[in-house]
Amino acid sequence: QSQELSQAQIDYHAALQALVEDGTRMVCTGRMHTDRICRFESLCYSTEAEEFIYFHSNSSVMLPNLGSRRFQPALLDLSSVEDHNTQYFNFVELPAAALTYMPKPVFVPDVALIVNRFNPDNLMHVFHDDLLPIYYTMQQFSDLDPEARLFFMEGWSEGVHFDLYKLLSNKQPLLREQLKTLGRLLCFTKSYVGLSKITTWYQYGFVQPQGPKANILVSGNEIRQFTKFMMQKLNVSLEESSGEEYIVVFSRTINRLILNEAELILALAQEFQMKTITVSLEEHSFSDIVRLISNASMLVSMHGAQLVMSLFLPRGATVVELFPYAINPEHYTPYKTLATLPGMDLQYIAWQNTNREDTVTYPDRPWDQGGIAHLDKAEQERIIKSTEVPRHISCRNPEWLFRAYQDTKVNIPSLIQVIRQTVKSKPGPKKQKWSGSLYPGKVRDAKCQASVQGTTEAKLAVSWQIPWNLKYLKVREVKYEVWIQEQGENTYMPYILSHQNHTFSENIKPFTIYLVWIRCIFNKNLLGPFADVLLCST
Ligand code: UDP
């Protein structure tokens, strides 16, 4: 991957003239800073001021033109973490004429994607905040092709997982520090700034306790398209399986240890009659871990970032997440949320150590490894006595860190029992036939006919045609839901019907207007849209 910018591709004088005459042009998508991505021509960056620069000229464009709202709080989020005040993007403005007095610009010929990585040393953050969002931001804009270049502006060094970022494009990603070596004033010919948040499923608890995002928009299908891409880039093929089924224990070797790992492995092997192997980030290459996980029947691991690797598990596999003492599994669900995304087709099981004798605490370690010696005595005692970490904001909460960095002797019978409640026979990839969750279209040609019998009774005969897409589908069960609402009333009578017509007589009054709502339902839970409301007068 080439690191230097090839100036050969650029007619320098033409580029400079275009910058001076046309200035910067920006057009963005998104209504708020939290959902905005901007496309720029001739966005510049001063490596001395560490500021982006927008040059005004007669031809410059700035959409949205927010005025000072651009600072309330920012134009956009540079990372995929929503509205984090350390991740904001903005630029300073200058007239293009100021270029005369500025350092000679160095032009970036590649189409650039300019973003912040959120926490490049933590594997969960790497996949969830950076790799998936970058991959799908590149899918969103067609000139972000494999020849585009990534610019990481958060200011970190490469970090331990840099090789993964390199897979996303054919060009070496550049870090903020490296920009200084390229020149004092950089100008990006064409660039995109910001990241799509459409694939993220978890919020880390900066303003409210952590948990699944309120409106998850990604399914297992898109996750697996991404992992397929990553596996191709890593040269891990899916077809390598020897057919033998096995369990992977993903161990941590520095902290949050499983103290009886050998015993655990033996017990799993015996219980499920499967080979059981261990992997760790310290002892295996990333490709080896992906290769092993992508064919595994079950992944067992302590709560922790390494569990994001369940992204690579085959459909039908089981994730078993182990939680140390006093940590409520329901309060920390990034991996549960991932495993249970629609279409991920993974089984998820949480086990928690509830035995105080089976935990080993480290009160004297530094605070960021869970030490509590820096707290006052009463607080230390309260934490040590507590049987559950209360819900909290921020991952730096000392009680959380104290409990998160305990080592655990796993109680084997209790773990096996919890797994057995979910995994009845052999765990692992079942050759599931594609059940496809396709939704019905609207029912068609809905009609009603009223008949009045006397002064108190009436009937309403309603009929409709099947949704248009049904004739191309094999659907196990097709039902119709009909709501009958008297005009002006808030309530309605709901019916579930199997046929394409029905005569309603219950509670139907003469000389009344009814609104009839009809929709189709496939296989009990795939609800289609309502057809245009039908007005029926008796
Ligand atoms: N890590 C590891 N082995 C260890 C401890 C940590 O591989 O013994 C990895 C972990 O998977 C993560 C990073 O180091 O990618 C940071 O771990 P930390 O405990 O800070 O975060 P957590 O796993 O709790 O998210």
XYZ file of C-alpha atoms and ligand atoms in Angstrom:
563
model
C 0.000 0.000 0.000
C 1.450 3.324 -1.011
C 1.781 5.855 1.738
C 2.953 8.929 -0.163
C 0.540 10.975 -2.154
C 1.312 10.707 -5.823
C 1.553 14.271 -7.077
C 2.046 12.985 -10.614
C -1.719 12.522 -10.967
C -2.234 16.230 -10.408
C -1.752 19.195 -12.696
C -0.538 21.443 -9.906
C -1.197 24.761 -11.593
C -4.680 23.780 -12.662
C -5.457 22.533 -9.155
C -4.188 25.702 -7.529
C -6.099 27.865 -9.961
C -9.281 25.903 -9.326
C -8.848 26.316 -5.579
C -8.244 30.061 -5.806
C -11.097 30.647 -8.246
C -13.702 28.146 -7.071
C -12.913 27.910 -3.371
C -14.379 25.082 -1.301
C -17.617 23.365 -2.182
C -19.570 21.393 0.400
C -22.875 19.535 0.116
C -24.058 17.396 3.042
C -26.695 14.791 3.801
C -28.478 14.673 7.148
C -30.577 17.149 9.102
C -28.634 17.201 12.349
C -24.967 17.130 13.261
C -25.497 13.566 14.482
C -26.625 12.198 11.115
C -24.610 14.376 8.773
C -21.985 13.321 6.228
C -20.470 16.005 4.000
C -18.907 15.811 0.582
C -16.285 18.436 -0.159
C -14.310 19.640 -3.102
C -11.175 21.524 -2.128
C -11.406 21.163 1.632
C -8.053 22.152 3.091
C -6.252 21.398 6.356
C -3.558 23.361 8.091
C -1.201 20.920 9.783
C 0.186 23.757 11.905
C -3.141 25.029 13.166
C -4.605 21.492 13.100
C -7.753 23.007 11.611
C -9.750 22.315 8.479
C -10.191 25.346 6.236
C -13.107 26.351 4.040
C -12.124 28.874 1.338
C -14.788 31.295 0.179
C -14.864 32.443 -3.414
C -17.479 33.404 -5.985
C -18.135 29.732 -6.755
C -18.023 28.207 -3.277
C -21.005 26.300 -1.939
C -21.908 25.524 1.675
C -24.964 23.354 2.189
C -26.339 23.355 4.791
C -25.542 27.002 5.387
C -26.074 27.040 9.131
C -24.526 30.358 10.072
C -23.451 30.232 13.685
C -25.588 27.152 14.272
C -22.562 25.390 12.796
C -21.066 25.719 16.283
C -24.134 24.482 18.186
C -22.487 22.193 18.898
C -20.756 21.265 15.615
C -21.213 20.622 11.918
C -21.028 16.857 12.379
C -19.732 13.906 14.388
C -16.395 12.648 13.064
C -16.773 9.262 14.739
C -19.761 6.929 14.688
C -20.358 7.518 18.403
C -23.338 9.819 18.639
C -22.852 13.407 19.760
C -19.601 12.835 21.669
C -18.081 16.204 22.429
C -14.516 15.052 21.738
C -15.455 13.880 18.234
C -16.885 16.982 16.608
C -15.909 18.294 13.169
C -15.842 21.889 12.044
C -13.761 24.159 9.828
C -12.522 27.729 9.919
C -13.343 30.070 7.046
C -11.048 32.232 4.932
C -11.408 34.139 1.689
C -9.700 32.303 -1.172
C -7.596 35.445 -1.651
C -5.821 34.605 1.613
C -4.108 31.724 -0.218
C -1.652 34.271 -1.619
C -0.171 34.674 1.857
C -0.369 31.050 2.924
C 1.991 28.091 2.509
C 1.904 26.481 -0.913
C -0.900 23.899 -0.825
C -0.135 20.200 -1.233
C -3.005 18.496 -3.040
C -4.372 15.106 -2.004
C -5.268 13.397 -5.285
C -7.115 10.415 -3.767
C -10.765 10.590 -2.847
C -10.539 10.900 0.941
C -12.750 9.625 3.743
C -11.976 11.757 6.793
C -13.079 10.287 10.137
C -12.168 9.703 13.774
C -11.584 6.253 15.167
C -13.169 6.079 18.624
C -10.974 3.653 20.560
C -8.597 1.805 18.224
C -7.045 -0.336 20.975
C -10.278 -2.089 21.896
C -11.533 -4.705 19.486
C -15.236 -4.107 20.162
C -14.790 -0.406 19.450
C -12.671 -1.168 16.377
C -15.411 -3.246 14.748
C -18.512 -1.503 16.027
C -17.420 2.143 15.871
C -14.935 2.091 13.002
C -14.700 -0.883 10.639
C -18.393 -1.519 10.037
C -19.271 2.189 9.778
C -16.343 2.869 7.432
C -17.256 -0.125 5.275
C -20.873 0.983 4.900
C -20.026 4.683 4.493
C -17.885 3.589 1.563
C -20.821 1.576 0.220
C -23.001 4.660 0.424
C -20.876 6.886 -1.840
C -19.710 5.343 -5.073
C -16.518 7.369 -5.411
C -15.372 5.953 -2.062
C -14.107 2.949 -3.983
C -11.147 0.698 -3.091
C -8.776 3.409 -4.332
C -10.096 5.911 -1.787
C -7.845 6.823 1.118
C -8.807 6.890 4.798
C -7.659 9.748 7.032
C -7.869 9.157 10.777
C -8.038 12.485 12.570
C -8.524 11.393 16.191
C -4.813 11.742 16.871
C -4.007 8.209 18.035
C -1.051 6.240 16.742
C -1.756 3.228 14.532
C -2.841 1.045 17.456
C -2.691 -2.735 17.727
C -5.411 -3.421 15.158
C -4.161 -1.158 12.363
C -3.866 -4.111 9.975
C -7.653 -4.433 10.077
C -8.165 -0.823 9.013
C -5.775 -1.381 6.119
C -8.101 -4.014 4.669
C -10.789 -1.440 3.880
C -8.968 0.246 1.008
C -5.992 -0.344 -1.267
C -4.272 2.782 0.001
C -2.487 3.039 3.321
C -4.637 4.983 5.806
C -2.992 8.175 7.055
C -2.979 9.396 10.651
C -3.235 12.999 11.801
C 0.422 13.049 12.866
C 1.571 11.906 9.437
C -0.132 14.809 7.698
C 2.563 17.136 9.045
C 5.176 15.318 6.993
C 3.172 15.959 3.817
C 3.069 19.732 4.041
C 1.838 22.748 5.966
C -1.343 23.231 3.951
C -3.088 20.127 2.576
C -5.995 20.388 0.170
C -8.252 17.410 -0.416
C -9.400 17.435 -4.023
C -12.482 15.379 -3.207
C -13.383 14.213 0.277
C -16.148 12.885 2.488
C -16.229 13.806 6.154
C -18.080 11.797 8.806
C -19.312 8.258 9.289
C -22.606 6.487 8.815
C -24.103 5.306 12.114
C -26.557 3.033 10.389
C -24.782 -0.200 11.434
C -24.179 0.557 15.108
C -26.231 -1.362 17.667
C -24.924 -0.168 21.039
C -24.596 3.054 22.997
C -21.834 3.067 25.565
C -23.543 5.037 28.297
C -22.171 8.555 28.198
C -25.492 10.242 28.955
C -27.605 7.310 30.162
C -26.583 3.812 31.282
C -25.225 1.725 28.410
C -27.535 -0.472 26.362
C -28.753 -1.357 22.873
C -29.408 1.656 20.647
C -33.032 2.777 20.636
C -33.522 2.333 16.909
C -31.345 -0.446 15.509
C -31.233 -0.376 11.709
C -28.847 -3.217 10.894
C -29.579 -6.916 10.473
C -27.433 -10.007 10.380
C -27.428 -9.922 6.603
C -25.439 -6.666 6.405
C -23.160 -7.779 9.234
C -22.398 -10.984 7.354
C -21.796 -9.146 4.058
C -19.154 -7.179 5.938
C -17.557 -10.230 7.550
C -17.491 -11.956 4.169
C -15.545 -8.988 2.792
C -13.138 -9.041 5.744
C -12.568 -12.786 5.395
C -11.776 -12.424 1.703
C -9.273 -9.701 2.521
C -7.768 -11.871 5.277
C -7.559 -14.833 2.915
C -9.757 -16.933 5.145
C -12.050 -19.046 3.037
C -15.342 -20.302 4.364
C -15.041 -23.735 2.805
C -12.018 -24.833 4.825
C -13.972 -26.784 7.392
C -12.983 -30.386 7.811
C -16.517 -31.124 8.897
C -15.526 -31.787 12.463
C -17.533 -29.742 14.955
C -15.759 -27.934 17.762
C -16.058 -25.379 20.540
C -13.813 -22.312 20.861
C -12.948 -20.843 24.261
C -11.686 -17.292 23.693
C -9.480 -16.584 26.655
C -7.983 -13.423 28.062
C -4.437 -13.808 29.366
C -3.824 -10.463 31.089
C -6.898 -9.841 33.218
C -10.500 -10.966 33.813
C -9.167 -14.508 33.715
C -10.954 -17.831 33.839
C -8.965 -19.471 36.662
C -9.964 -23.050 35.889
C -9.723 -22.902 32.131
C -8.331 -26.434 31.735
C -11.187 -27.842 33.766
C -13.686 -25.793 31.727
C -12.331 -27.051 28.419
C -12.474 -30.670 29.569
C -16.012 -30.258 30.813
C -17.235 -28.660 27.576
C -15.547 -31.327 25.462
C -17.097 -34.067 27.551
C -20.574 -32.579 27.795
C -20.958 -31.821 24.095
C -18.667 -34.556 22.765
C -16.729 -32.016 20.751
C -13.152 -30.975 20.402
C -12.626 -27.791 22.433
C -9.829 -25.360 21.687
C -8.650 -22.052 23.169
C -7.608 -18.938 21.332
C -6.424 -15.543 22.581
C -5.480 -12.258 20.969
C -2.042 -12.607 22.560
C -1.268 -16.046 21.172
C -3.017 -16.253 17.815
C -2.919 -14.230 14.655
C -6.090 -12.446 13.766
C -6.591 -14.573 10.650
C -6.211 -17.772 12.656
C -8.825 -16.593 15.130
C -11.226 -15.703 12.317
C -10.608 -19.051 10.622
C -11.307 -20.953 13.839
C -14.353 -18.932 14.877
C -15.937 -18.971 11.440
C -16.379 -22.730 11.653
C -17.090 -23.104 15.362
C -20.282 -24.474 16.871
C -19.918 -22.538 20.118
C -17.868 -19.584 21.354
C -17.288 -19.333 25.106
C -15.628 -16.258 26.604
C -15.504 -13.856 29.501
C -17.402 -10.616 28.927
C -15.011 -8.392 26.998
C -14.138 -6.870 23.671
C -12.831 -10.139 22.209
C -16.479 -11.311 22.112
C -17.136 -9.002 19.169
C -15.517 -11.807 17.172
C -18.904 -13.559 17.309
C -19.443 -11.459 14.170
C -17.575 -14.248 12.413
C -19.511 -17.210 13.840
C -21.539 -19.275 11.387
C -25.337 -19.112 11.523
C -26.769 -21.414 14.165
C -23.743 -21.216 16.465
C -23.994 -20.429 20.182
C -22.341 -17.570 22.084
C -21.731 -18.142 25.792
C -20.723 -14.989 27.670
C -19.339 -15.361 31.201
C -19.795 -12.510 33.690
C -17.708 -12.001 36.830
C -19.257 -11.739 40.292
C -21.657 -8.800 40.925
C -21.937 -7.880 37.253
C -25.496 -8.168 36.052
C -25.451 -9.557 32.499
C -28.612 -7.598 31.658
C -26.764 -4.309 32.201
C -23.928 -4.965 29.740
C -25.306 -6.281 26.484
C -23.142 -5.286 23.496
C -22.518 -8.924 22.582
C -26.014 -10.127 23.430
C -27.441 -7.385 21.206
C -25.105 -8.398 18.409
C -25.890 -12.112 18.679
C -29.627 -11.480 18.745
C -29.812 -9.012 15.859
C -32.486 -10.212 13.456
C -30.914 -12.519 10.913
C -27.683 -13.088 12.875
C -29.133 -16.483 13.729
C -26.963 -17.016 16.788
C -28.017 -18.402 20.129
C -26.941 -16.297 23.075
C -26.396 -17.497 26.633
C -25.171 -15.463 29.608
C -23.685 -17.037 32.726
C -22.820 -15.090 35.838
C -20.623 -16.050 38.762
C -22.845 -15.742 41.811
C -20.356 -17.286 44.249
C -18.237 -14.849 46.185
C -15.699 -17.629 46.935
C -15.131 -18.114 43.220
C -13.996 -14.564 42.529
C -10.585 -12.954 42.935
C -10.511 -9.172 43.308
C -7.607 -6.752 42.810
C -8.256 -3.722 45.017
C -4.603 -2.618 44.921
C -4.176 -2.378 41.167
C -4.155 0.998 39.377
C -7.629 2.511 39.073
C -7.911 1.745 35.334
C -7.378 -1.944 36.047
C -10.042 -1.975 38.719
C -8.069 -0.857 41.775
C -10.036 0.989 44.472
C -7.241 1.915 46.910
C -7.536 5.548 45.801
C -11.117 5.795 47.108
C -11.954 6.704 50.697
C -12.249 3.833 53.163
C -16.022 3.907 53.520
C -16.489 3.785 49.749
C -14.012 0.908 49.450
C -15.924 -1.039 52.074
C -19.255 -0.380 50.451
C -17.932 -1.620 47.113
C -16.412 -4.747 48.620
C -19.666 -5.603 50.432
C -21.913 -4.918 47.439
C -23.405 -7.871 45.583
C -24.218 -5.997 42.380
C -22.737 -3.013 40.589
C -25.601 -0.491 40.317
C -26.343 0.819 36.841
C -23.925 3.612 36.037
C -22.928 6.147 33.438
C -19.349 6.007 32.065
C -17.056 3.019 31.768
C -14.681 4.634 34.299
C -16.970 4.005 37.252
C -14.577 2.523 39.873
C -17.055 -0.028 41.208
C -17.687 -1.288 37.691
C -13.956 -1.491 36.929
C -13.274 -3.258 40.245
C -15.815 -5.962 39.421
C -15.032 -6.095 35.700
C -11.393 -6.933 36.343
C -12.014 -9.812 38.756
C -10.768 -13.265 37.870
C -13.317 -16.062 38.049
C -13.303 -19.733 38.906
C -16.162 -20.915 36.729
C -18.608 -23.194 38.521
C -18.763 -25.924 35.889
C -22.065 -27.610 36.835
C -23.902 -24.294 36.963
C -22.477 -23.227 33.606
C -23.329 -26.525 31.907
C -26.832 -26.324 33.326
C -27.352 -22.818 31.911
C -26.071 -23.864 28.503
C -28.214 -26.982 28.518
C -31.364 -24.945 29.107
C -30.858 -23.514 25.615
C -28.735 -26.038 23.747
C -30.696 -29.270 23.983
C -28.772 -31.575 21.684
C -25.594 -30.785 19.829
C -24.800 -27.111 19.461
C -23.660 -25.615 16.260
C -24.395 -24.641 12.719
C -27.601 -26.183 11.564
C -28.177 -26.262 7.888
C -31.135 -23.962 8.171
C -33.207 -23.517 5.130
C -33.670 -19.897 4.251
C -36.939 -18.902 5.813
C -36.710 -15.376 4.382
C -38.657 -12.696 6.124
C -40.312 -10.936 3.221
C -43.247 -8.697 3.947
C -46.595 -8.686 2.130
C -47.563 -5.778 -0.108
C -50.924 -4.000 0.249
C -54.091 -5.962 -0.406
C -55.680 -4.838 -3.690
C -59.117 -3.853 -4.985
C -60.758 -3.682 -1.583
C -64.529 -3.228 -1.832
C -67.455 -3.121 0.538
C -71.155 -3.567 0.188
C -73.627 -2.652 2.895
C -77.098 -3.986 3.480
C -79.561 -2.673 6.019
C -82.070 -4.918 7.760
C -84.684 -2.907 9.542
C -83.834 0.057 11.731
C -81.280 -1.561 14.059
C -79.378 -4.164 12.064
C -76.952 -3.921 9.188
C -74.292 -5.970 7.447
C -71.054 -5.064 5.789
C -69.602 -7.377 3.149
C -65.917 -6.615 2.544
C -63.698 -8.259 -0.079
C -60.173 -7.736 -1.403
C -57.479 -9.329 -3.571
C -54.183 -10.834 -2.440
C -51.088 -8.617 -2.292
C -49.360 -8.458 -5.645
C -46.096 -10.058 -4.470
C -47.813 -13.112 -2.970
C -48.134 -14.844 -6.331
C -44.320 -15.032 -6.550
C -43.792 -16.315 -3.014
C -44.146 -19.529 -1.088
C -45.691 -18.474 2.188
C -46.603 -20.957 4.917
C -49.550 -18.992 6.264
C -51.411 -16.015 4.822
C -53.891 -14.134 7.029
C -55.660 -10.798 6.811
C -56.246 -8.296 9.541
C -59.295 -6.076 9.224
C -60.114 -3.133 11.470
C -63.584 -1.681 11.414
C -63.827 1.808 12.809
C -66.913 3.925 13.072
C -66.187 7.340 11.600
C -65.321 9.826 14.318
C -64.552 7.133 16.934
C -61.066 6.418 18.301
C -61.588 2.704 18.768
C -61.988 -0.045 16.235
C -62.946 -3.718 16.084
C -60.057 -5.908 14.916
C -60.493 -9.238 13.104
C -57.988 -11.830 11.892
C -59.336 -13.640 8.815
C -58.155 -16.417 6.537
C -60.174 -15.590 3.444
C -60.378 -12.652 1.048
C -63.885 -11.679 1.995
C -66.012 -11.494 5.083
C -69.437 -10.256 6.044
C -69.493 -8.330 9.292
C -72.760 -8.127 11.157
C -71.771 -7.813 14.799
C -72.007 -4.241 16.054
C -72.745 -2.882 12.608
C -75.337 -0.126 12.772
C -77.476 1.128 9.910
C -76.979 4.611 8.437
C -73.419 4.879 9.714
C -70.081 5.454 7.980
C -67.358 2.912 8.704
C -63.652 3.117 7.943
C -62.250 -0.300 6.987
C -58.518 -0.952 7.277
C -57.087 -4.136 5.750
C -53.601 -5.570 5.779
C -52.012 -8.931 4.995
C -49.931 -10.958 7.459
C -47.435 -13.651 6.429
C -46.492 -16.399 8.879
C -48.102 -14.775 11.936
C -45.598 -11.949 12.442
C -44.762 -10.393 9.085
C -47.225 -7.524 9.038
C -47.771 -5.751 5.723
C -48.926 -2.177 5.147
C -52.577 -1.191 5.385
C -54.279 -0.595 2.057
C -55.897 2.819 1.503
C -58.760 3.116 3.933
C -62.130 1.988 2.625
C -65.200 4.155 3.372
C -68.379 2.126 3.756
C -71.809 3.597 4.512
C -74.558 1.353 5.712
N -7.561 -7.940 25.943
C -7.059 -9.182 25.665
N -6.623 -9.965 26.672
C -6.647 -9.567 27.957
C -7.171 -8.289 28.257
C -7.623 -7.502 27.220
O -7.003 -9.579 24.529
O -6.239 -10.325 28.828
C -8.036 -7.081 24.844
C -9.537 -6.928 24.810
O -10.142 -7.940 24.033
C -9.694 -5.568 24.181
C -8.490 -4.812 24.695
O -7.537 -5.797 25.052
O -9.629 -5.639 22.769
C -8.823 -3.884 25.840
O -9.366 -4.632 26.920
P -10.201 -3.954 28.091
O -10.246 -4.894 29.245
O -9.688 -2.575 28.311
O -11.666 -3.760 27.458
P -12.955 -4.715 27.454
O -12.516 -6.052 26.955
O -13.466 -4.751 28.851
O -13.883 -4.036 26.494
